[in-house]
């Protein structure tokens, strides 16, 4: 239980206060094998987290994060779990897409994608297909549809983004 005790206490108090009222029913929703459970409520919760600066704790402050140390990030996640908060809708954007854009993206990509991920407006998801075909560029499983290759996903259809590195750029 490392991390800054003040950040841990702040996270604990904020979660306790905000996982009540309209979000009381969100406690414990979602998780592995239950990704569709309470998706709209969880997405609203994700936006609420973003509005109050509780998404993307590792990101630089100029991109909406807290520039939190690893210990402080762990403290935030421990308090999130302790509060039985709902499974995050934006974890792929926050933990995979966002850091990749931060490290390798152009300024235009950072301006376009990072604010929406931080606010919780655009949940991203890993896109795969049950078919055995794979994209030769990124090894994502794909299926052919008129006009090109399109990714399928196993997470809720209401998520805003289904992208692989080649969804837009590679056409057959």
XYZ file of C-alpha atoms in Angstrom:
172
model
C 0.000 0.000 0.000
C 2.542 2.530 -1.181
C 1.900 5.730 -3.029
C 1.254 9.211 -1.806
C -1.048 8.998 1.191
C -2.653 12.314 0.206
C -3.494 11.061 -3.310
C -4.764 7.769 -1.880
C -6.965 9.641 0.600
C -8.179 12.009 -2.120
C -9.080 9.086 -4.401
C -10.822 7.218 -1.573
C -12.894 10.256 -0.557
C -13.791 11.150 -4.151
C -14.859 7.601 -5.003
C -16.933 7.262 -1.832
C -18.719 10.539 -2.546
C -19.255 9.935 -6.271
C -20.248 6.257 -6.242
C -23.583 7.265 -4.767
C -26.656 8.971 -6.148
C -26.879 8.372 -9.900
C -23.810 6.081 -9.861
C -24.710 3.926 -6.858
C -25.971 1.198 -9.189
C -22.655 1.139 -11.043
C -20.729 -0.498 -8.209
C -19.369 -3.854 -9.280
C -20.678 -3.710 -12.867
C -18.688 -5.077 -15.792
C -15.482 -7.042 -15.661
C -14.130 -10.060 -17.520
C -16.932 -11.957 -19.219
C -19.430 -9.228 -18.262
C -18.275 -6.447 -20.577
C -21.820 -5.701 -21.784
C -23.183 -5.336 -18.256
C -24.422 -1.811 -17.540
C -22.446 -0.388 -20.442
C -24.345 2.907 -20.716
C -24.095 3.573 -16.958
C -20.405 2.619 -16.981
C -19.800 4.917 -19.965
C -21.498 7.773 -18.100
C -19.263 6.951 -15.116
C -16.203 7.053 -17.400
C -17.186 10.552 -18.544
C -17.698 11.578 -14.919
C -14.208 10.289 -14.039
C -12.747 12.236 -16.964
C -14.578 15.434 -16.091
C -13.092 15.325 -12.602
C -9.557 14.341 -13.632
C -9.555 10.703 -12.506
C -8.774 9.064 -15.845
C -5.252 8.701 -17.209
C -3.294 9.293 -13.967
C 0.033 8.437 -15.642
C -0.405 10.863 -18.532
C 1.315 14.256 -18.490
C -0.737 17.073 -17.005
C -0.779 18.957 -20.325
C -2.771 16.027 -21.756
C -5.256 15.811 -18.882
C -3.382 13.381 -16.650
C -1.855 13.734 -13.216
C 1.744 12.792 -14.116
C 1.422 10.321 -11.242
C 4.326 8.172 -10.165
C 3.954 4.413 -10.504
C 3.287 4.165 -6.769
C 0.566 6.813 -6.987
C -1.017 5.082 -9.976
C -1.128 1.829 -8.017
C -2.659 3.678 -5.058
C -5.405 5.087 -7.310
C -6.147 1.664 -8.804
C -6.178 0.018 -5.368
C -8.692 2.558 -4.106
C -10.768 2.094 -7.261
C -10.915 -1.655 -6.621
C -11.542 -1.192 -2.886
C -14.551 1.030 -3.686
C -15.990 -1.728 -5.926
C -16.151 0.831 -8.728
C -17.414 -0.434 -12.107
C -15.111 -1.937 -14.702
C -13.607 0.826 -16.785
C -14.931 1.397 -20.292
C -11.887 3.405 -21.403
C -9.048 1.177 -20.245
C -7.829 0.325 -23.776
C -7.673 4.001 -24.746
C -6.091 5.023 -21.468
C -3.580 2.213 -21.100
C -2.741 1.179 -24.666
C -3.797 3.643 -27.376
C -3.140 6.855 -25.424
C 0.413 6.015 -24.302
C 1.249 4.905 -27.847
C -0.030 8.202 -29.248
C 1.818 10.113 -26.508
C 5.077 8.403 -27.432
C 4.828 8.104 -31.222
C 1.894 10.233 -32.394
C 2.008 13.479 -34.304
C 0.771 16.693 -32.693
C -2.339 16.402 -34.868
C -3.033 12.869 -33.551
C -2.456 13.985 -29.958
C -4.861 16.900 -30.387
C -7.488 14.702 -32.047
C -7.479 11.594 -29.880
C -6.043 12.272 -26.412
C -8.626 14.789 -25.137
C -11.530 12.500 -26.101
C -9.867 9.489 -24.441
C -9.143 11.482 -21.279
C -12.718 12.810 -21.092
C -14.132 9.317 -21.541
C -15.990 10.387 -24.673
C -14.450 7.807 -27.006
C -13.956 4.352 -25.564
C -11.562 2.287 -27.641
C -11.405 -1.468 -27.786
C -9.238 -4.175 -29.181
C -10.822 -5.504 -32.329
C -10.685 -9.166 -33.238
C -12.754 -11.623 -35.230
C -13.622 -15.257 -34.616
C -12.493 -16.025 -38.161
C -9.071 -17.547 -38.753
C -7.853 -14.908 -41.226
C -5.285 -12.429 -39.969
C -4.161 -9.051 -41.191
C -0.592 -9.336 -42.440
C 0.335 -5.923 -41.008
C -0.846 -6.184 -37.421
C -1.902 -9.837 -36.925
C -5.410 -8.742 -35.992
C -7.961 -11.341 -37.017
C -10.111 -9.926 -39.807
C -12.959 -10.770 -42.156
C -13.566 -9.428 -45.634
C -16.474 -7.115 -46.354
C -17.311 -5.136 -49.464
C -14.923 -2.251 -49.813
C -12.169 -3.616 -47.595
C -11.223 -5.244 -44.342
C -13.119 -4.423 -41.178
C -12.448 -5.432 -37.594
C -15.027 -7.096 -35.390
C -14.953 -6.718 -31.646
C -16.091 -8.803 -28.710
C -16.976 -5.761 -26.578
C -20.130 -3.601 -26.668
C -21.299 -2.318 -30.032
C -21.883 1.130 -28.555
C -18.145 1.793 -28.151
C -17.104 4.612 -30.411
C -13.847 3.228 -31.782
C -12.937 -0.086 -33.343
C -9.515 0.435 -34.829
C -6.510 -1.630 -35.663
C -3.394 -0.020 -37.081
C -4.621 -0.777 -40.590
C -8.415 -0.389 -40.441
C -8.417 2.823 -42.470
C -5.201 2.599 -44.416
C -5.168 -0.961 -45.769
C -7.749 -1.879 -48.380
C -8.053 -4.866 -50.720
